[in-house]
PDB file of C-alpha atoms in Angstrom:
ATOM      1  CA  UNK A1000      81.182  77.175  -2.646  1.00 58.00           C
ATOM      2  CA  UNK A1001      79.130  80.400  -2.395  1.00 61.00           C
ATOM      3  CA  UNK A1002      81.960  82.434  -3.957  1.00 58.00           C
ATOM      4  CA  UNK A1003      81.843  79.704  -7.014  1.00 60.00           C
ATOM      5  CA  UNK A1004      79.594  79.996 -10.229  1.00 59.00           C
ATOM      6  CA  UNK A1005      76.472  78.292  -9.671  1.00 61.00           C
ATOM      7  CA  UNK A1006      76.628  76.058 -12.911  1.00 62.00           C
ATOM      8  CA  UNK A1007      78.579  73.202 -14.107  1.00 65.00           C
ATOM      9  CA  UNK A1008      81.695  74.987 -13.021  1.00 64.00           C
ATOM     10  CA  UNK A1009      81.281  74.742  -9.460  1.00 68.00           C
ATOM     11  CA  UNK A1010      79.695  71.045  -9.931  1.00 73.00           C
ATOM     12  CA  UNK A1011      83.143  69.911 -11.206  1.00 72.00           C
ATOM     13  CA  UNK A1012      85.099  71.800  -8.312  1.00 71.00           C
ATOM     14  CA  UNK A1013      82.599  70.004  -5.937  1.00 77.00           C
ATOM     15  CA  UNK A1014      83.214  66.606  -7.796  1.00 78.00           C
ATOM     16  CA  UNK A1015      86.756  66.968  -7.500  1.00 75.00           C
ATOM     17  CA  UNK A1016      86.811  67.882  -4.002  1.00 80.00           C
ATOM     18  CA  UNK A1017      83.998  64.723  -2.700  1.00 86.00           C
ATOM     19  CA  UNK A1018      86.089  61.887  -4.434  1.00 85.00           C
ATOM     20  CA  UNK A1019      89.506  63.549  -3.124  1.00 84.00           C
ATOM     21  CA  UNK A1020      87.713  63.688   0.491  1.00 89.00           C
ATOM     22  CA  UNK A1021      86.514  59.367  -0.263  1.00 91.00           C
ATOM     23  CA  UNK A1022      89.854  58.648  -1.007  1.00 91.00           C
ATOM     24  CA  UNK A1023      91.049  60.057   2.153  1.00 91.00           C
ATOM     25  CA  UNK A1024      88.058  58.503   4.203  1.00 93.00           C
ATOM     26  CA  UNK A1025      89.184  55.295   2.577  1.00 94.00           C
ATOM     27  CA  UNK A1026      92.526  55.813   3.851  1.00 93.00           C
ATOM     28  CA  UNK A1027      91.569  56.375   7.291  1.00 93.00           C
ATOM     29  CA  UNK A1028      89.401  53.284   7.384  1.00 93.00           C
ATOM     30  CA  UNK A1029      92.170  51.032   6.198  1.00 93.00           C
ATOM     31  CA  UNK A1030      94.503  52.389   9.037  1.00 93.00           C
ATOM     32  CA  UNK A1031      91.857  51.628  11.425  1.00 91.00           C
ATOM     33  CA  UNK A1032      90.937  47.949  10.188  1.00 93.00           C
ATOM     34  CA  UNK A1033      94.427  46.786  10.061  1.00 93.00           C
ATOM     35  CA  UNK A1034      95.580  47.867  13.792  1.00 92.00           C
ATOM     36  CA  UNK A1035      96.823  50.999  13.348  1.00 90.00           C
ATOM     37  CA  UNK A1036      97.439  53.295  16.687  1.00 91.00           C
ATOM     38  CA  UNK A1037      95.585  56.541  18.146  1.00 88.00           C
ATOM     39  CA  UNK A1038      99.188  58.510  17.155  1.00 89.00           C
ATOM     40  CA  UNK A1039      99.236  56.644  13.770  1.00 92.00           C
ATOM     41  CA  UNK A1040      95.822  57.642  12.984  1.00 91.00           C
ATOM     42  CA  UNK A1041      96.678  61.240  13.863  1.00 91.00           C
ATOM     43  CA  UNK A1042      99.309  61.306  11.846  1.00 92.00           C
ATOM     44  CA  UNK A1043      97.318  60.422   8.753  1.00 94.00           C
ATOM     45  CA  UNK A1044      95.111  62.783   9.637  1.00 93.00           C
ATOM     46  CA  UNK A1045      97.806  65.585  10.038  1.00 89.00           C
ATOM     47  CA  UNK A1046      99.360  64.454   6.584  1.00 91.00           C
ATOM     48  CA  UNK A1047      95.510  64.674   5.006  1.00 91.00           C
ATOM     49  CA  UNK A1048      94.996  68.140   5.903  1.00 87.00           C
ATOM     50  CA  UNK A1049      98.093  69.143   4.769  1.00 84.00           C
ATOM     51  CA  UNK A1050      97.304  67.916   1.441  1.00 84.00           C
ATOM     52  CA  UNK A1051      93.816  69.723   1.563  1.00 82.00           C
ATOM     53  CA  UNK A1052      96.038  72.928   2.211  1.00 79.00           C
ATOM     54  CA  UNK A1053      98.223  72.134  -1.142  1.00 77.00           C
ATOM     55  CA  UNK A1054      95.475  71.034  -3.205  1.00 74.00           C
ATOM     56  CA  UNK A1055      94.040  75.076  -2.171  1.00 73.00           C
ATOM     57  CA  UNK A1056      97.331  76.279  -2.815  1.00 73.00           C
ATOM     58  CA  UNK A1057      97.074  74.636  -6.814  1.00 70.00           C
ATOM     59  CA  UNK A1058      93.502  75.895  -7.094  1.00 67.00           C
ATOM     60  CA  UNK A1059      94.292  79.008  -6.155  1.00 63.00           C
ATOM     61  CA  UNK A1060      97.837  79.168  -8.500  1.00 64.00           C
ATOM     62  CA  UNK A1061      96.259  76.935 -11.052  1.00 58.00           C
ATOM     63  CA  UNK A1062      98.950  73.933 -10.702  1.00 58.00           C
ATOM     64  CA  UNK A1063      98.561  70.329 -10.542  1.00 56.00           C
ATOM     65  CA  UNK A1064      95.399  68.708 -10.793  1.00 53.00           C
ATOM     66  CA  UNK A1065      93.470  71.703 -10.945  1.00 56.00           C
ATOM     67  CA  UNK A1066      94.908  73.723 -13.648  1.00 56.00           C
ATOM     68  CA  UNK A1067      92.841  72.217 -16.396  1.00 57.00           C
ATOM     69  CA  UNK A1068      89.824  72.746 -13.989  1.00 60.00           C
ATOM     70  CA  UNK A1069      91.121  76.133 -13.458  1.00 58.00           C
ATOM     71  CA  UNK A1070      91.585  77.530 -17.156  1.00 54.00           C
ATOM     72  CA  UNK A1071      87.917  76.332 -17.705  1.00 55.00           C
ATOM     73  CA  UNK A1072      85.965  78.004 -14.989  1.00 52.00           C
ATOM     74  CA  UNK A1073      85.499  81.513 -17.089  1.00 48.00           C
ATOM     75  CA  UNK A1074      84.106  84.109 -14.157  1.00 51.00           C
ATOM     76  CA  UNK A1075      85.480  82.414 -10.834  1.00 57.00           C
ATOM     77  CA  UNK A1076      86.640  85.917  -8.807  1.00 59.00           C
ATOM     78  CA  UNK A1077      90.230  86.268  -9.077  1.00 62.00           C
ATOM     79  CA  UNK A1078      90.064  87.599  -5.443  1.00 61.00           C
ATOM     80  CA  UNK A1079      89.076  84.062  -4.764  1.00 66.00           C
ATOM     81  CA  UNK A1080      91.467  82.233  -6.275  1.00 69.00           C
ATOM     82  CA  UNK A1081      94.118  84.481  -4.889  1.00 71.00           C
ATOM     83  CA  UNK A1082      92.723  83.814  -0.872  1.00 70.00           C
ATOM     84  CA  UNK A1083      92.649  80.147  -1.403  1.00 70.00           C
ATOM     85  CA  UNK A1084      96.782  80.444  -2.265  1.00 72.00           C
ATOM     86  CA  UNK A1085      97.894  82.727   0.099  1.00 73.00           C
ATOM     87  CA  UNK A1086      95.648  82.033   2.587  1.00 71.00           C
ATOM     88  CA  UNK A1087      97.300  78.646   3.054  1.00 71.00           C
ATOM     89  CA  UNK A1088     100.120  78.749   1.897  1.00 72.00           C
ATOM     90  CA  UNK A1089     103.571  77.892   4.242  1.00 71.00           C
ATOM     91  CA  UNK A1090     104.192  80.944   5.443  1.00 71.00           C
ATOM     92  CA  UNK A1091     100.884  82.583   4.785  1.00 71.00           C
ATOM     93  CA  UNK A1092      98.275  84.448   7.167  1.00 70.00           C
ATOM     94  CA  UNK A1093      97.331  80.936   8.671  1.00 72.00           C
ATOM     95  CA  UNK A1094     101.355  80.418   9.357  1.00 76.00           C
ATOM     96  CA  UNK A1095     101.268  83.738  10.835  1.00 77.00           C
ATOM     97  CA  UNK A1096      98.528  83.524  13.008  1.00 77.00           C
ATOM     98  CA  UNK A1097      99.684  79.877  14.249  1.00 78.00           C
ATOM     99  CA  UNK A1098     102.731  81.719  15.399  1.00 83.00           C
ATOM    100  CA  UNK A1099     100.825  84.715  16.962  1.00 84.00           C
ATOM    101  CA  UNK A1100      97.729  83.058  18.899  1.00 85.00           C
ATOM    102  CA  UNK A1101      99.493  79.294  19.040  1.00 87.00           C
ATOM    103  CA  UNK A1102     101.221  79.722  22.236  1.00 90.00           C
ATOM    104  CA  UNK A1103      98.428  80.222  24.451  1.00 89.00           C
ATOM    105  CA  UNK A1104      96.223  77.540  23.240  1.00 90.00           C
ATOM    106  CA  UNK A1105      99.262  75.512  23.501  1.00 91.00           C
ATOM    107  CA  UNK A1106      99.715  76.345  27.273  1.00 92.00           C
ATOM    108  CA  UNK A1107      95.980  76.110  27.809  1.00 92.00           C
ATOM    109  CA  UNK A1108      96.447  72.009  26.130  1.00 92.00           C
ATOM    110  CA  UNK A1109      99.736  71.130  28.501  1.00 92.00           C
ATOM    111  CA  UNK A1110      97.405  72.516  31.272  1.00 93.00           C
ATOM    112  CA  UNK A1111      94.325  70.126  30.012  1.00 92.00           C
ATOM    113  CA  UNK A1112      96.830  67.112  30.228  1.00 92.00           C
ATOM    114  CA  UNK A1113      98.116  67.477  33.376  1.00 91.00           C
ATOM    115  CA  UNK A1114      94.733  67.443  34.679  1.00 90.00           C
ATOM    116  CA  UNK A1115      94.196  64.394  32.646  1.00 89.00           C
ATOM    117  CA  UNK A1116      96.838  62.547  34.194  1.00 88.00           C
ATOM    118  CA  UNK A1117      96.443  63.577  37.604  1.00 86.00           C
ATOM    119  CA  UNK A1118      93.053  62.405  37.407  1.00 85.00           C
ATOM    120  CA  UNK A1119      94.279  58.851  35.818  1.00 83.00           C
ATOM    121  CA  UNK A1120      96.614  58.116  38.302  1.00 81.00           C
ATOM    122  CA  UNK A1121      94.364  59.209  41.271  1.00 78.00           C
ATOM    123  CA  UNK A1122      92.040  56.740  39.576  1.00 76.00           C
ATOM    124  CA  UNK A1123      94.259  53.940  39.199  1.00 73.00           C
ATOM    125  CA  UNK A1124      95.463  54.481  43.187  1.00 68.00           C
ATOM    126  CA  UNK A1125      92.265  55.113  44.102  1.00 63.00           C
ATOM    127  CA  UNK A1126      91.440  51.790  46.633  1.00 61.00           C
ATOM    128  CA  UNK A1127      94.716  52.919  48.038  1.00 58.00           C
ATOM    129  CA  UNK A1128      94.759  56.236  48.363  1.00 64.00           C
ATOM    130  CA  UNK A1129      92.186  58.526  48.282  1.00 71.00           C
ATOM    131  CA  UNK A1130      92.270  62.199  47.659  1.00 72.00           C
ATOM    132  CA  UNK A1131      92.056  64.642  50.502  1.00 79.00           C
ATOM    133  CA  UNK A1132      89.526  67.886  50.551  1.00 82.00           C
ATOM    134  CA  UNK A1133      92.665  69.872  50.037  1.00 84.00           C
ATOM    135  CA  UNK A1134      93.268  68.016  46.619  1.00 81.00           C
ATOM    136  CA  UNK A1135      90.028  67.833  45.842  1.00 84.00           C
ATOM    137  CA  UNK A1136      89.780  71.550  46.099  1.00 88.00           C
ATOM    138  CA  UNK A1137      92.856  72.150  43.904  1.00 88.00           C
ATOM    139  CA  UNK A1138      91.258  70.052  41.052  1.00 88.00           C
ATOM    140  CA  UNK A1139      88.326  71.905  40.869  1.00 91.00           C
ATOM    141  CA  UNK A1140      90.251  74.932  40.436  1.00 92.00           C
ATOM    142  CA  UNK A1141      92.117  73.830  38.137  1.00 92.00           C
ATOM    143  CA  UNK A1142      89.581  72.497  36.030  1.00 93.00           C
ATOM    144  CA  UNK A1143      87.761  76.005  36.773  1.00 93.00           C
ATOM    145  CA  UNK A1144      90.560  77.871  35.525  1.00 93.00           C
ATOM    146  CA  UNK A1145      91.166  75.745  32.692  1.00 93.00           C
ATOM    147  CA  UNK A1146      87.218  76.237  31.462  1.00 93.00           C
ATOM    148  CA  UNK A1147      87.308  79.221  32.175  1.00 94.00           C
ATOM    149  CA  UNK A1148      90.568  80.466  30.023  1.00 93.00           C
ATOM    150  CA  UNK A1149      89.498  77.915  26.875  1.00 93.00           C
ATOM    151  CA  UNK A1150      86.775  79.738  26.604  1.00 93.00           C
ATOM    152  CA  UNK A1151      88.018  83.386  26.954  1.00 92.00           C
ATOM    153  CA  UNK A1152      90.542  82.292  24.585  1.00 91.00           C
ATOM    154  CA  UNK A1153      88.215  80.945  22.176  1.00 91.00           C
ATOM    155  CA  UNK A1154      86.000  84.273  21.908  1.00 90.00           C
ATOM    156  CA  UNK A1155      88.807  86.140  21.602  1.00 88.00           C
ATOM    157  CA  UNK A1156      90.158  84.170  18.643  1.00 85.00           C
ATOM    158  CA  UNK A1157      86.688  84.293  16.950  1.00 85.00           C
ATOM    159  CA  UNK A1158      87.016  88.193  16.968  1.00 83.00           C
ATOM    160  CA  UNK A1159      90.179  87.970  15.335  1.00 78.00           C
ATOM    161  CA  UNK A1160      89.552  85.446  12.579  1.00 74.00           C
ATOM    162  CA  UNK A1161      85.956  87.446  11.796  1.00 73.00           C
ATOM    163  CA  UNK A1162      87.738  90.682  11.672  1.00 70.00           C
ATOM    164  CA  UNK A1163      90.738  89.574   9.578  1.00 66.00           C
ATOM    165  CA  UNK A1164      91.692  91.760   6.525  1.00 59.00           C
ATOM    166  CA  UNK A1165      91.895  88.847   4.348  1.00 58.00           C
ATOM    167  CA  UNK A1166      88.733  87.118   4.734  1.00 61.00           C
ATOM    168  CA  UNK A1167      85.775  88.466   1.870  1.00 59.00           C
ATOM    169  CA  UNK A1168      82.662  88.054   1.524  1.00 61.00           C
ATOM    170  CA  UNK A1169      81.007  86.223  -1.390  1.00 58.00           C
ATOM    171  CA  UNK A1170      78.626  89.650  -2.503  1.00 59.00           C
ATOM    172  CA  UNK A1171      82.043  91.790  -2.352  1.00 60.00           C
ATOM    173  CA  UNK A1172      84.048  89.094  -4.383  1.00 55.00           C
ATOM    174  CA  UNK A1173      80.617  89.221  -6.842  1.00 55.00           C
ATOM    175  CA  UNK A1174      81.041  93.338  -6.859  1.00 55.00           C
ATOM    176  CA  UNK A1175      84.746  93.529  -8.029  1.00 53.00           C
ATOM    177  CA  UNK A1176      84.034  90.966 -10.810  1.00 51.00           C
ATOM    178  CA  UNK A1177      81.188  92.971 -11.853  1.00 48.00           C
ATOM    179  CA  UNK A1178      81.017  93.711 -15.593  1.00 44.00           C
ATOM    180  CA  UNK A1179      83.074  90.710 -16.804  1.00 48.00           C
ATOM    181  CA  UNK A1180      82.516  88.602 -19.753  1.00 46.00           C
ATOM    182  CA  UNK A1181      81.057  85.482 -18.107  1.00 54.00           C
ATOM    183  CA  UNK A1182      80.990  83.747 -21.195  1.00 70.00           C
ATOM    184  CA  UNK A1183      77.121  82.970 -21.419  1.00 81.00           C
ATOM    185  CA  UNK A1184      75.327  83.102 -25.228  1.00 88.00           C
ATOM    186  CA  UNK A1185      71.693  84.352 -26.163  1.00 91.00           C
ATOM    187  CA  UNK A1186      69.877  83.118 -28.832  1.00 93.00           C
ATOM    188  CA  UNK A1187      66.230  82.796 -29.799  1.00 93.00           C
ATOM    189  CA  UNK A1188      65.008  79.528 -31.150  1.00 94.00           C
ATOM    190  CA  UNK A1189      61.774  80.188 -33.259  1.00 93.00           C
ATOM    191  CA  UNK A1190      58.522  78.143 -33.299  1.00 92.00           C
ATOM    192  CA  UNK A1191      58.760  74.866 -34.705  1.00 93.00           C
ATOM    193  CA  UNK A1192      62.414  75.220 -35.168  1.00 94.00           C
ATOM    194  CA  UNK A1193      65.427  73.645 -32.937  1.00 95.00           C
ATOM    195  CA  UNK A1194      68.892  74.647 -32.136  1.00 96.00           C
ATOM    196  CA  UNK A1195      71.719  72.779 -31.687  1.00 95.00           C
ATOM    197  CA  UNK A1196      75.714  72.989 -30.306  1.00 94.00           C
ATOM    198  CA  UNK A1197      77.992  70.582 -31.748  1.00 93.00           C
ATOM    199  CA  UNK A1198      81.208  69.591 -29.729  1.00 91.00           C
ATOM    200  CA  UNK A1199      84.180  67.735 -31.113  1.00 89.00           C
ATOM    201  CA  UNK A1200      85.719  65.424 -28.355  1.00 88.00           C
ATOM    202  CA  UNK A1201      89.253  63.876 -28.746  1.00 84.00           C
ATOM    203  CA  UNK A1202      90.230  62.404 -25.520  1.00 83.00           C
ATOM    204  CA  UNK A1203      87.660  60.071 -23.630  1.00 84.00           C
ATOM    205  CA  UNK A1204      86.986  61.162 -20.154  1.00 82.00           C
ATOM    206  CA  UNK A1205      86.583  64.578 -21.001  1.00 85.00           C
ATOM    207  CA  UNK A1206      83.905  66.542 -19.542  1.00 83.00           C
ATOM    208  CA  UNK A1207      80.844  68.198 -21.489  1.00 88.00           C
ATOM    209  CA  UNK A1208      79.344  70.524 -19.626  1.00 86.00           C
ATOM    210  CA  UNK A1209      76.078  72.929 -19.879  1.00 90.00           C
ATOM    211  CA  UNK A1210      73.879  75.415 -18.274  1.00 88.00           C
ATOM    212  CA  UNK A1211      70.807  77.285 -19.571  1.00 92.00           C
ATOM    213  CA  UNK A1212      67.407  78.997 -19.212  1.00 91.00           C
ATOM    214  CA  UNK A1213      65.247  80.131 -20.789  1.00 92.00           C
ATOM    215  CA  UNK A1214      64.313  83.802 -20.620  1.00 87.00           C
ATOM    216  CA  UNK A1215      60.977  84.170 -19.040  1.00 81.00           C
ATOM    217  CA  UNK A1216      58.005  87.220 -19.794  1.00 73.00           C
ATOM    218  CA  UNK A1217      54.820  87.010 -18.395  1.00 71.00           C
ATOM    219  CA  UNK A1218      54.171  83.345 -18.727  1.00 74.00           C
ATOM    220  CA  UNK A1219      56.596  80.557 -17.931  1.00 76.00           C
ATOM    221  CA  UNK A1220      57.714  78.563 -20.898  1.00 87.00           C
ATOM    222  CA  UNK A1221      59.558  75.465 -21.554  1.00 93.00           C
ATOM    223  CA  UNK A1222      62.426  73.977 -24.308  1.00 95.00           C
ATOM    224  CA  UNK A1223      62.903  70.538 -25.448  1.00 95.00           C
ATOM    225  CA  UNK A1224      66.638  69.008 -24.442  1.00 96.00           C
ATOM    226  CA  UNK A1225      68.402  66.087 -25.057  1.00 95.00           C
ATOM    227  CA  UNK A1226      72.415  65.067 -26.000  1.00 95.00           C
ATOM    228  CA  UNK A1227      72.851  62.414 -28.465  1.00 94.00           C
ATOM    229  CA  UNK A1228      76.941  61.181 -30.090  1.00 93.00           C
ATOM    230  CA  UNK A1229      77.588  60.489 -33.286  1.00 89.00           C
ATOM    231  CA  UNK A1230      80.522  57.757 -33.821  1.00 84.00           C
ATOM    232  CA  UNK A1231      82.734  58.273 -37.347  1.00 80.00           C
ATOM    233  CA  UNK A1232      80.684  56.264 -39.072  1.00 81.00           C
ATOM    234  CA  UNK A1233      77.568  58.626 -38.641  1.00 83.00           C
ATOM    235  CA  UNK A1234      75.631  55.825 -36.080  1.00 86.00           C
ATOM    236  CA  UNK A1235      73.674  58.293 -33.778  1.00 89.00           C
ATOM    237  CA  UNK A1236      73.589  57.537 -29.867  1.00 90.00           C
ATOM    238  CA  UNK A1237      71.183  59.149 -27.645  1.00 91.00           C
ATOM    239  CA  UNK A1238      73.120  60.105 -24.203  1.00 91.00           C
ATOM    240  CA  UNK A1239      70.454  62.130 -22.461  1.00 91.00           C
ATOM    241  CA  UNK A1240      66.701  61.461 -23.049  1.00 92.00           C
ATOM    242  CA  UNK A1241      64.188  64.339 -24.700  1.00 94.00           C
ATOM    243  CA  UNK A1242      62.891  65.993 -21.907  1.00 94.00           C
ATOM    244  CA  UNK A1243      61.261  70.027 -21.545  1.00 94.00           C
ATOM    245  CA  UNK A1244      63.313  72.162 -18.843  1.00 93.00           C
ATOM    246  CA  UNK A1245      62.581  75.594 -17.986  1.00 92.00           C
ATOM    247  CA  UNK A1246      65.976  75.452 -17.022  1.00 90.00           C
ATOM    248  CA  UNK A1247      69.259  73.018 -15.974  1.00 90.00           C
ATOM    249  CA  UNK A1248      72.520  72.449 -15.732  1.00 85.00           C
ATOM    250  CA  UNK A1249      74.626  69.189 -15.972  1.00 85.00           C
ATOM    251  CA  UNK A1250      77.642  67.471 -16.787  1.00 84.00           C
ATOM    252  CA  UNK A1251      78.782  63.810 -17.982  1.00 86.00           C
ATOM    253  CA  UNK A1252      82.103  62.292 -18.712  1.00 84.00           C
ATOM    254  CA  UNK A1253      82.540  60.876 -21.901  1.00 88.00           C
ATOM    255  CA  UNK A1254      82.898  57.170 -22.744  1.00 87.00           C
ATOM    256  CA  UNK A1255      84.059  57.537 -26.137  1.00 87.00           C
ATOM    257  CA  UNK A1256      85.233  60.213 -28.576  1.00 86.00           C
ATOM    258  CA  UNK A1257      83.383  61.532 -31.635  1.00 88.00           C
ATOM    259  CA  UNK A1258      80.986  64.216 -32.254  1.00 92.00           C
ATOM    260  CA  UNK A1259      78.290  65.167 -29.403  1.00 94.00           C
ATOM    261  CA  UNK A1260      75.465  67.200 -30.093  1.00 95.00           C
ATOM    262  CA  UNK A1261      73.198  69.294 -27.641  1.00 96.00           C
ATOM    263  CA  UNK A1262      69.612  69.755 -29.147  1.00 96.00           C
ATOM    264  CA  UNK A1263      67.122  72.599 -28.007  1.00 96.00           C
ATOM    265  CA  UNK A1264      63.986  71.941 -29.677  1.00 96.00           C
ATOM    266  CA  UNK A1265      61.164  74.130 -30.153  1.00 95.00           C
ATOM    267  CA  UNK A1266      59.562  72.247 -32.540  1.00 94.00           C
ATOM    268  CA  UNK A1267      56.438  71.491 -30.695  1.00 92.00           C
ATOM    269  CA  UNK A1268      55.827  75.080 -30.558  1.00 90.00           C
ATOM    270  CA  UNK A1269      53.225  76.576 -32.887  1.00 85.00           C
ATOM    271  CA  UNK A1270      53.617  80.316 -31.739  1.00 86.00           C
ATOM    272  CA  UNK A1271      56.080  81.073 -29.311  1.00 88.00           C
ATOM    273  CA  UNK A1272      59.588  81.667 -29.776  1.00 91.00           C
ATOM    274  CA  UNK A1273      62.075  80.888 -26.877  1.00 93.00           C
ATOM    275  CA  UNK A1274      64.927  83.157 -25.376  1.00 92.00           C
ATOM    276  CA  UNK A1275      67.791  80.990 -24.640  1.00 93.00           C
ATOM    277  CA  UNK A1276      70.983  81.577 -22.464  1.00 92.00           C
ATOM    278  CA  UNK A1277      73.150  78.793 -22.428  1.00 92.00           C
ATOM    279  CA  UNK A1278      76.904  77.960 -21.982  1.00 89.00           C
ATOM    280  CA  UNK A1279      78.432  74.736 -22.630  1.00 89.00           C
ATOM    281  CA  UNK A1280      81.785  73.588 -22.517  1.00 84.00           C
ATOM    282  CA  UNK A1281      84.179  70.430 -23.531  1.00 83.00           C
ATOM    283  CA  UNK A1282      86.907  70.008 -20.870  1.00 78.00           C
ATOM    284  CA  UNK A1283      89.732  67.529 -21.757  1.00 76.00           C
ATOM    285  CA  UNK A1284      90.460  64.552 -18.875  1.00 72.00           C
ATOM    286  CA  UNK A1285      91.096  66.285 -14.966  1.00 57.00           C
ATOM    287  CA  UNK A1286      93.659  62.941 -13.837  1.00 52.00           C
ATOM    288  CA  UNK A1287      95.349  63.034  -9.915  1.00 49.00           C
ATOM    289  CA  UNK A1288      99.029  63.173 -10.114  1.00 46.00           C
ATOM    290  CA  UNK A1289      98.987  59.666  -9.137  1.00 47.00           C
ATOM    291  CA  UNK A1290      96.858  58.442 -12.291  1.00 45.00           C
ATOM    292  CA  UNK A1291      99.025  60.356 -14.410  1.00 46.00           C
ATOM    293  CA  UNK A1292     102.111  58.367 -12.747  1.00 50.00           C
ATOM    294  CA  UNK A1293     100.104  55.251 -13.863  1.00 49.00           C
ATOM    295  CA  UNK A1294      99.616  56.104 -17.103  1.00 47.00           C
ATOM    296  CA  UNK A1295     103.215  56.820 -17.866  1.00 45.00           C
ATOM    297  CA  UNK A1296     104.200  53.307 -15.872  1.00 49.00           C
ATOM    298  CA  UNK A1297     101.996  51.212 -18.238  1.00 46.00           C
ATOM    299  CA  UNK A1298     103.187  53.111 -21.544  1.00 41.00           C
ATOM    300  CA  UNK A1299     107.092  53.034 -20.593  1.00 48.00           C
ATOM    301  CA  UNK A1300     105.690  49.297 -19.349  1.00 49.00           C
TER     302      UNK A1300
END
């Protein structure tokens, strides 16, 4: 998230990625509450973060769910969106490395398991047969070398993940988009006068979206804000209250389509003009693939 705009653009990415992540949690506790196994609850899991690794892949390529997201969010890095694809993608860097470093962790795990079941079945014998000094002994170094190698292997692995060519940090993905149009508007709204931005929406459950400030001096001023809808037969609906921001930035899905208005007023102002910067957007319905699969079931239904 620190590589995304900090405005209504990253909110939405953020939204979409907390009510994927409570649909999976949802899943999980289902499994659990109607029986299901330690190796069937694995498996969900395995299948989950496979999906988080596709779901990357179509924010990164701008498929699927997220490609009406995508073609919205003006000024994400492009070196961002490219990581997120390759970077797990089948047979990308992840793949690679699996393939590279896997085999020693892998050891290290059939090593951890033998100890575990050593130690079970000397457990389960245990009124009957005891273990020896000798045994004893070997167990310990066992578990010695074990701890010992886990953790050799696990700073080693954390030298080669933070000195990987394709990681990037969030100030050098800023730098190369440096200079690009990121879409923002400045206006000044006069004393005693108001501005407003009108936005035509045609599909319900569209997004309207907005972030501004106001453009400070030597004192810090204030601007009136509030949303109100307008249905086709001119009846006006106030959505968001009047209330004075320095600055903000939201987002609301719409409940019905018409005409929404977003109001800047000034009009309590008797000598001070404001400097605005704003940018506000109407982004048509972001559905799952399985909603869409709904919707076309109920019309061919």
């Amino acid at each position: 998230m620190t590589y995304m705009p900090q405005d209504f653009r990253g909110t939405l990415i953020r939204q979409q990625k907390e009510r994927s992540e409570r649909n999976k949690q949802a899943e999980v506790d289902a499994l659990i509450s109607s029986g299901g196994s330690i190796r069937d609850r694995y498996s969900l899991l395995w299948k989950q973060q496979m999906d988080r690794r596709r779901q990357l892949v179509q924010l990164g390529s701008a498929t699927g769910v997220y490609k009406t997201l995508v073609k919205y969010l003006v000024g994400v890095p492009q070196v961002l969106l490219d990581f997120i694809r390759q970077i797990n993608d089948d047979d990308g860097p992840m793949e690679e490395q699996r393939q590279r470093y896997g085999p020693p962790l892998y050891s290290l795990t059939r090593m951890v398991l033998f100890i575990h079941l050593f130690l079970s079945l000397a457990w389960q014998r245990f009124e009957a047969f005891k273990l020896n000094r000798l045994q004893i002994s070997v167990l310990e170094e066992a578990v010695d070398v074990y701890t010992t190698e886990l953790q050799r292997f696990i700073n080693f692995i954390s030298e080669v993940f933070a000195n990987s060519p394709f990681f990037i940090s969030a100030e050098d993905a800023s730098m190369l988009e440096m200079g690009k149009n990121d879409e923002y508007k400045e206006i000044t709204v006069p004393a005693g006068k108001s501005y407003e931005v009108s936005l035509t929406v045609e599909s319900i459950n569209s997004y309207i979206a907005w972030d501004f400030s106001l453009v400070q001096g030597k004192m810090n001023m204030d601007i009136g804000f509030s949303v109100e809808y307008t249905n086709n037969g001119g009846e006006k609906t106030l959505i968001l209250p009047y209330r004075r921001y320095e600055s903000d930035q939201g987002n609301f899905s719409t409940c019905m389509a018409g005409n929404y208005k977003l109001i800047w007023d000034n009009s309590y102002s008797a000598f001070f003009k404001k400097a605005l910067r704003y940018k506000v957007d109407c982004i048509p319905p972001v559905l799952e693939e399985s909603e869409k699969g709904s919707e076309r079931n109920e019309v061919e239904e």
